[in-house]
Amino acid sequence: MYRGDVGSFWLQAEVHHGGKRKRSAGLQENDSRNLTARVFRLTIRLDESYLGNLTGFFNVPGLFGSIPYQSNGYIGVDCADVLVAARRKWVGKEDSKDFNVSMLVNAWPKVARFEMRGGNPSEEIAWGEKVKPGDLIAVRYRPTGSFAHIGALYADSNENGKLDGGDQMIHAGPEALQINFLRQGSFDGDVVILRPPRG
C-alpha cells in the first residue's frame, strides 16, 4: 500500500543543458544487491518514536526473508526485519544481526500472552495499562509450531480502551508495510506482546 505522507521515496534528477545531459544515480546503477545506496532517498517519519521510525519504512518493497543489509538500507523488508530496522533507527545503533520472529520472541521483553480469535483476545487487555502503541504482536498459528508472524500495535482505533478486532496494527509480509485491523485475522492464534527495548 503506497503512502504519500510518510515513508521512503527514491528520486533521480536529470538535467539537459547546452546539448549535454547529467543525471543522478538511478535504476541504471542497480547491482547484485539491488538498489544502490547512491540513489537519493527521502524518508519521512511520523515522529521520532519507535512507531514514527517504523512509518519511515512505508513504500519499501516487501521481501520475504530480507537480511539486515536490505532492511537497514530501505531496500526490502519482511515482518521481523522491518521491526528490528525501525528499532535500530530509533536507538541509533546499527548492527548486522539477523532476527526471525521466534528470535524476537525470545530476545525482547514480554508484556502479555493470550489467545486471539477474530482479532479479539481471550482476556481483556487494556490500552495504556498492558499494551501501548509500538508494542509488538507475535503469533503462533499452531500450538506445536513456531512463532511465524509479527507486527506492531498501532492504535486503539475504536477508542474503547481495550485491545480488540477494531484496533489497528502495522505489519509487512509478504506485501510491503501496511496498516490493517486486527479483525482481519493475521494475528489469530497464540499471541505474545513484546516491548521493543530502548537500550
PDB file of C-alpha atoms in Angstrom:
ATOM      1  CA  MET A   1       0.000   0.000   0.000  1.00  0.00           C
ATOM      2  CA  TYR A   2       1.630   3.241  -1.177  1.00  0.00           C
ATOM      3  CA  ARG A   3       1.768   6.156   1.241  1.00  0.00           C
ATOM      4  CA  GLY A   4       2.434   9.708   0.087  1.00  0.00           C
ATOM      5  CA  ASP A   5       2.539  11.347   3.523  1.00  0.00           C
ATOM      6  CA  VAL A   6       5.135   9.166   5.272  1.00  0.00           C
ATOM      7  CA  GLY A   7       7.597   6.529   4.128  1.00  0.00           C
ATOM      8  CA  SER A   8      10.568   6.348   1.803  1.00  0.00           C
ATOM      9  CA  PHE A   9      10.817   7.867  -1.658  1.00  0.00           C
ATOM     10  CA  TRP A  10      13.622   7.429  -4.206  1.00  0.00           C
ATOM     11  CA  LEU A  11      14.394  10.237  -6.613  1.00  0.00           C
ATOM     12  CA  GLN A  12      16.519  10.633  -9.704  1.00  0.00           C
ATOM     13  CA  ALA A  13      17.262  14.023 -11.262  1.00  0.00           C
ATOM     14  CA  GLU A  14      18.191  14.597 -14.877  1.00  0.00           C
ATOM     15  CA  VAL A  15      19.323  17.933 -16.321  1.00  0.00           C
ATOM     16  CA  HIS A  16      19.689  18.818 -20.001  1.00  0.00           C
ATOM     17  CA  HIS A  17      21.712  21.937 -20.762  1.00  0.00           C
ATOM     18  CA  GLY A  18      23.741  23.053 -23.743  1.00  0.00           C
ATOM     19  CA  GLY A  19      23.303  19.726 -25.511  1.00  0.00           C
ATOM     20  CA  LYS A  20      24.634  17.808 -22.510  1.00  0.00           C
ATOM     21  CA  ARG A  21      22.811  15.578 -20.121  1.00  0.00           C
ATOM     22  CA  LYS A  22      23.651  14.966 -16.445  1.00  0.00           C
ATOM     23  CA  ARG A  23      21.770  12.684 -14.119  1.00  0.00           C
ATOM     24  CA  SER A  24      21.990  11.405 -10.586  1.00  0.00           C
ATOM     25  CA  ALA A  25      22.167   7.708  -9.738  1.00  0.00           C
ATOM     26  CA  GLY A  26      19.064   5.682 -10.510  1.00  0.00           C
ATOM     27  CA  LEU A  27      17.887   2.239 -11.512  1.00  0.00           C
ATOM     28  CA  GLN A  28      20.717   2.026 -14.052  1.00  0.00           C
ATOM     29  CA  GLU A  29      23.186   1.603 -11.183  1.00  0.00           C
ATOM     30  CA  ASN A  30      21.460  -1.416  -9.631  1.00  0.00           C
ATOM     31  CA  ASP A  31      23.896  -4.123  -8.628  1.00  0.00           C
ATOM     32  CA  SER A  32      23.646  -7.703  -7.396  1.00  0.00           C
ATOM     33  CA  ARG A  33      22.282  -6.397  -4.094  1.00  0.00           C
ATOM     34  CA  ASN A  34      19.518  -4.418  -5.857  1.00  0.00           C
ATOM     35  CA  LEU A  35      19.081  -0.663  -5.486  1.00  0.00           C
ATOM     36  CA  THR A  36      22.356   1.072  -4.716  1.00  0.00           C
ATOM     37  CA  ALA A  37      22.643   3.438  -1.758  1.00  0.00           C
ATOM     38  CA  ARG A  38      23.825   6.114  -4.217  1.00  0.00           C
ATOM     39  CA  VAL A  39      20.208   6.667  -5.325  1.00  0.00           C
ATOM     40  CA  PHE A  40      18.803   9.638  -3.410  1.00  0.00           C
ATOM     41  CA  ARG A  41      16.287   8.504  -0.802  1.00  0.00           C
ATOM     42  CA  LEU A  42      13.993  10.791   1.154  1.00  0.00           C
ATOM     43  CA  THR A  43      12.475   9.214   4.266  1.00  0.00           C
ATOM     44  CA  ILE A  44       9.623  10.975   6.065  1.00  0.00           C
ATOM     45  CA  ARG A  45       8.690   9.673   9.510  1.00  0.00           C
ATOM     46  CA  LEU A  46       5.608  10.394  11.578  1.00  0.00           C
ATOM     47  CA  ASP A  47       7.843  11.400  14.529  1.00  0.00           C
ATOM     48  CA  GLU A  48      10.962  10.265  16.416  1.00  0.00           C
ATOM     49  CA  SER A  49       9.238   7.494  18.420  1.00  0.00           C
ATOM     50  CA  TYR A  50       9.650   3.790  17.686  1.00  0.00           C
ATOM     51  CA  LEU A  51       6.395   3.804  15.702  1.00  0.00           C
ATOM     52  CA  GLY A  52       7.471   7.009  13.991  1.00  0.00           C
ATOM     53  CA  ASN A  53      10.663   5.339  12.808  1.00  0.00           C
ATOM     54  CA  LEU A  54       8.621   2.371  11.605  1.00  0.00           C
ATOM     55  CA  THR A  55       6.485   4.674   9.413  1.00  0.00           C
ATOM     56  CA  GLY A  56       9.668   5.586   7.521  1.00  0.00           C
ATOM     57  CA  PHE A  57       9.532   2.084   6.006  1.00  0.00           C
ATOM     58  CA  PHE A  58       6.233   2.576   4.167  1.00  0.00           C
ATOM     59  CA  ASN A  59       6.743   2.147   0.393  1.00  0.00           C
ATOM     60  CA  VAL A  60       9.769  -0.148   0.903  1.00  0.00           C
ATOM     61  CA  PRO A  61       9.064  -3.384  -1.035  1.00  0.00           C
ATOM     62  CA  GLY A  62       8.055  -6.494   0.881  1.00  0.00           C
ATOM     63  CA  LEU A  63      10.753  -9.149   0.588  1.00  0.00           C
ATOM     64  CA  PHE A  64      10.356 -12.490   2.353  1.00  0.00           C
ATOM     65  CA  GLY A  65      13.488 -13.398   4.258  1.00  0.00           C
ATOM     66  CA  SER A  66      15.105  -9.998   3.884  1.00  0.00           C
ATOM     67  CA  ILE A  67      18.500  -9.505   5.511  1.00  0.00           C
ATOM     68  CA  PRO A  68      19.792  -6.563   7.594  1.00  0.00           C
ATOM     69  CA  TYR A  69      21.582  -5.016   4.590  1.00  0.00           C
ATOM     70  CA  GLN A  70      18.229  -4.798   2.799  1.00  0.00           C
ATOM     71  CA  SER A  71      16.106  -3.657   5.734  1.00  0.00           C
ATOM     72  CA  ASN A  72      18.648  -1.185   7.156  1.00  0.00           C
ATOM     73  CA  GLY A  73      19.089   0.268   3.659  1.00  0.00           C
ATOM     74  CA  TYR A  74      15.333   0.569   2.936  1.00  0.00           C
ATOM     75  CA  ILE A  75      15.692  -1.868   0.007  1.00  0.00           C
ATOM     76  CA  GLY A  76      13.300  -4.625   1.129  1.00  0.00           C
ATOM     77  CA  VAL A  77      11.657  -5.764   4.374  1.00  0.00           C
ATOM     78  CA  ASP A  78       9.800  -8.679   5.884  1.00  0.00           C
ATOM     79  CA  CYS A  79       7.718  -8.805   9.059  1.00  0.00           C
ATOM     80  CA  ALA A  80      10.540  -9.190  11.595  1.00  0.00           C
ATOM     81  CA  ASP A  81      13.336  -7.320   9.830  1.00  0.00           C
ATOM     82  CA  VAL A  82      11.343  -4.105   9.430  1.00  0.00           C
ATOM     83  CA  LEU A  83      10.603  -4.023  13.178  1.00  0.00           C
ATOM     84  CA  VAL A  84      14.261  -4.584  14.035  1.00  0.00           C
ATOM     85  CA  ALA A  85      15.404  -1.969  11.499  1.00  0.00           C
ATOM     86  CA  ALA A  86      12.950   0.583  12.946  1.00  0.00           C
ATOM     87  CA  ARG A  87      14.343  -0.098  16.423  1.00  0.00           C
ATOM     88  CA  ARG A  88      17.898   0.363  15.140  1.00  0.00           C
ATOM     89  CA  LYS A  89      16.940   3.767  13.722  1.00  0.00           C
ATOM     90  CA  TRP A  90      15.095   4.673  16.954  1.00  0.00           C
ATOM     91  CA  VAL A  91      18.006   3.855  19.289  1.00  0.00           C
ATOM     92  CA  GLY A  92      20.697   4.998  16.844  1.00  0.00           C
ATOM     93  CA  LYS A  93      22.565   1.681  16.708  1.00  0.00           C
ATOM     94  CA  GLU A  94      23.342  -0.147  13.509  1.00  0.00           C
ATOM     95  CA  ASP A  95      24.307  -3.803  13.545  1.00  0.00           C
ATOM     96  CA  SER A  96      24.082  -6.718  11.178  1.00  0.00           C
ATOM     97  CA  LYS A  97      22.450  -9.359  13.365  1.00  0.00           C
ATOM     98  CA  ASP A  98      19.572 -11.041  11.565  1.00  0.00           C
ATOM     99  CA  PHE A  99      16.390 -11.845  13.525  1.00  0.00           C
ATOM    100  CA  ASN A 100      13.395 -14.003  12.751  1.00  0.00           C
ATOM    101  CA  VAL A 101      10.079 -13.892  14.633  1.00  0.00           C
ATOM    102  CA  SER A 102      10.961 -16.655  17.130  1.00  0.00           C
ATOM    103  CA  MET A 103      14.282 -14.980  17.928  1.00  0.00           C
ATOM    104  CA  LEU A 104      12.485 -11.712  18.719  1.00  0.00           C
ATOM    105  CA  VAL A 105      10.011 -13.520  20.966  1.00  0.00           C
ATOM    106  CA  ASN A 106      12.940 -15.000  22.888  1.00  0.00           C
ATOM    107  CA  ALA A 107      15.025 -11.788  22.997  1.00  0.00           C
ATOM    108  CA  TRP A 108      12.661  -8.862  23.663  1.00  0.00           C
ATOM    109  CA  PRO A 109      10.648  -8.248  26.882  1.00  0.00           C
ATOM    110  CA  LYS A 110       7.195  -9.858  27.004  1.00  0.00           C
ATOM    111  CA  VAL A 111       4.295  -7.876  28.469  1.00  0.00           C
ATOM    112  CA  ALA A 112       1.327 -10.180  27.780  1.00  0.00           C
ATOM    113  CA  ARG A 113       0.362 -13.559  26.361  1.00  0.00           C
ATOM    114  CA  PHE A 114      -3.095 -14.778  25.311  1.00  0.00           C
ATOM    115  CA  GLU A 115      -5.111 -16.469  22.574  1.00  0.00           C
ATOM    116  CA  MET A 116      -6.686 -14.350  19.856  1.00  0.00           C
ATOM    117  CA  ARG A 117      -9.672 -15.194  17.626  1.00  0.00           C
ATOM    118  CA  GLY A 118     -11.237 -12.796  15.141  1.00  0.00           C
ATOM    119  CA  GLY A 119      -8.826 -10.179  16.433  1.00  0.00           C
ATOM    120  CA  ASN A 120     -10.234 -10.462  19.949  1.00  0.00           C
ATOM    121  CA  PRO A 121      -8.050 -11.577  22.888  1.00  0.00           C
ATOM    122  CA  SER A 122      -9.139 -14.387  25.204  1.00  0.00           C
ATOM    123  CA  GLU A 123      -8.835 -11.940  28.133  1.00  0.00           C
ATOM    124  CA  GLU A 124      -9.346  -8.210  28.488  1.00  0.00           C
ATOM    125  CA  ILE A 125      -6.203  -6.318  27.540  1.00  0.00           C
ATOM    126  CA  ALA A 126      -6.333  -2.600  28.401  1.00  0.00           C
ATOM    127  CA  TRP A 127      -4.631   0.006  26.226  1.00  0.00           C
ATOM    128  CA  GLY A 128      -2.266   2.140  28.279  1.00  0.00           C
ATOM    129  CA  GLU A 129      -2.104  -0.407  31.098  1.00  0.00           C
ATOM    130  CA  LYS A 130      -0.988  -3.650  29.456  1.00  0.00           C
ATOM    131  CA  VAL A 131      -0.301  -2.585  25.882  1.00  0.00           C
ATOM    132  CA  LYS A 132       0.572   0.635  24.105  1.00  0.00           C
ATOM    133  CA  PRO A 133       1.161   1.773  20.526  1.00  0.00           C
ATOM    134  CA  GLY A 134       4.504   0.438  19.329  1.00  0.00           C
ATOM    135  CA  ASP A 135       4.313  -2.821  21.276  1.00  0.00           C
ATOM    136  CA  LEU A 136       4.877  -5.808  19.026  1.00  0.00           C
ATOM    137  CA  ILE A 137       2.364  -8.578  18.477  1.00  0.00           C
ATOM    138  CA  ALA A 138       3.726 -12.011  17.517  1.00  0.00           C
ATOM    139  CA  VAL A 139       1.579 -15.014  16.640  1.00  0.00           C
ATOM    140  CA  ARG A 140       1.995 -18.771  16.584  1.00  0.00           C
ATOM    141  CA  TYR A 141      -0.742 -20.228  14.386  1.00  0.00           C
ATOM    142  CA  ARG A 142      -0.417 -23.859  15.534  1.00  0.00           C
ATOM    143  CA  PRO A 143       0.110 -24.908  19.181  1.00  0.00           C
ATOM    144  CA  THR A 144       3.126 -27.024  18.222  1.00  0.00           C
ATOM    145  CA  GLY A 145       4.525 -24.568  15.681  1.00  0.00           C
ATOM    146  CA  SER A 146       6.943 -21.663  15.945  1.00  0.00           C
ATOM    147  CA  PHE A 147       6.016 -18.012  16.142  1.00  0.00           C
ATOM    148  CA  ALA A 148       5.541 -17.167  12.483  1.00  0.00           C
ATOM    149  CA  HIS A 149       4.388 -13.556  12.077  1.00  0.00           C
ATOM    150  CA  ILE A 150       4.902 -10.258  13.879  1.00  0.00           C
ATOM    151  CA  GLY A 151       3.723  -6.670  13.638  1.00  0.00           C
ATOM    152  CA  ALA A 152       3.398  -3.545  15.769  1.00  0.00           C
ATOM    153  CA  LEU A 153       0.265  -2.360  17.542  1.00  0.00           C
ATOM    154  CA  TYR A 154      -0.687   0.993  16.031  1.00  0.00           C
ATOM    155  CA  ALA A 155      -3.795   2.426  17.671  1.00  0.00           C
ATOM    156  CA  ASP A 156      -6.876   1.868  19.794  1.00  0.00           C
ATOM    157  CA  SER A 157      -8.780   2.788  16.653  1.00  0.00           C
ATOM    158  CA  ASN A 158     -12.268   2.372  18.065  1.00  0.00           C
ATOM    159  CA  GLU A 159     -11.201   4.214  21.249  1.00  0.00           C
ATOM    160  CA  ASN A 160     -12.859   1.750  23.632  1.00  0.00           C
ATOM    161  CA  GLY A 161      -9.732   1.343  25.762  1.00  0.00           C
ATOM    162  CA  LYS A 162      -9.325  -2.378  25.163  1.00  0.00           C
ATOM    163  CA  LEU A 163      -7.419  -4.366  22.575  1.00  0.00           C
ATOM    164  CA  ASP A 164      -9.839  -5.917  20.068  1.00  0.00           C
ATOM    165  CA  GLY A 165     -10.527  -6.538  16.404  1.00  0.00           C
ATOM    166  CA  GLY A 166     -11.384  -2.873  15.803  1.00  0.00           C
ATOM    167  CA  ASP A 167      -7.817  -1.804  16.567  1.00  0.00           C
ATOM    168  CA  GLN A 168      -5.032  -1.346  14.048  1.00  0.00           C
ATOM    169  CA  MET A 169      -1.544  -2.747  13.667  1.00  0.00           C
ATOM    170  CA  ILE A 170       1.295  -2.283  11.180  1.00  0.00           C
ATOM    171  CA  HIS A 171       2.929  -5.298   9.546  1.00  0.00           C
ATOM    172  CA  ALA A 172       4.812  -6.401   6.456  1.00  0.00           C
ATOM    173  CA  GLY A 173       4.886  -9.657   4.575  1.00  0.00           C
ATOM    174  CA  PRO A 174       4.535 -10.836   2.027  1.00  0.00           C
ATOM    175  CA  GLU A 175       3.437  -7.362   0.912  1.00  0.00           C
ATOM    176  CA  ALA A 176       5.067  -4.066   1.844  1.00  0.00           C
ATOM    177  CA  LEU A 177       4.419  -2.446   5.226  1.00  0.00           C
ATOM    178  CA  GLN A 178       0.728  -1.672   5.741  1.00  0.00           C
ATOM    179  CA  ILE A 179      -1.848  -0.814   8.388  1.00  0.00           C
ATOM    180  CA  ASN A 180      -4.613  -3.373   8.961  1.00  0.00           C
ATOM    181  CA  PHE A 181      -7.276  -4.113  11.562  1.00  0.00           C
ATOM    182  CA  LEU A 182      -6.734  -6.980  13.984  1.00  0.00           C
ATOM    183  CA  ARG A 183     -10.156  -8.390  12.994  1.00  0.00           C
ATOM    184  CA  GLN A 184      -8.687  -9.304   9.604  1.00  0.00           C
ATOM    185  CA  GLY A 185      -7.210 -12.396  11.281  1.00  0.00           C
ATOM    186  CA  SER A 186      -3.492 -12.050  10.600  1.00  0.00           C
ATOM    187  CA  PHE A 187      -2.796 -12.493  14.323  1.00  0.00           C
ATOM    188  CA  ASP A 188      -5.335 -15.161  15.289  1.00  0.00           C
ATOM    189  CA  GLY A 189      -3.604 -17.838  17.370  1.00  0.00           C
ATOM    190  CA  ASP A 190      -1.275 -17.926  20.375  1.00  0.00           C
ATOM    191  CA  VAL A 191      -0.168 -14.306  20.790  1.00  0.00           C
ATOM    192  CA  VAL A 192       2.708 -12.700  22.676  1.00  0.00           C
ATOM    193  CA  ILE A 193       3.034  -8.947  23.130  1.00  0.00           C
ATOM    194  CA  LEU A 194       6.631  -7.683  23.183  1.00  0.00           C
ATOM    195  CA  ARG A 195       8.036  -4.263  24.019  1.00  0.00           C
ATOM    196  CA  PRO A 196      10.955  -3.051  21.868  1.00  0.00           C
ATOM    197  CA  PRO A 197      13.868  -2.343  24.237  1.00  0.00           C
ATOM    198  CA  ARG A 198      15.247   1.187  24.225  1.00  0.00           C
ATOM    199  CA  GLY A 199      18.773   0.192  25.273  1.00  0.00           C
TER     200      GLY A 199
END
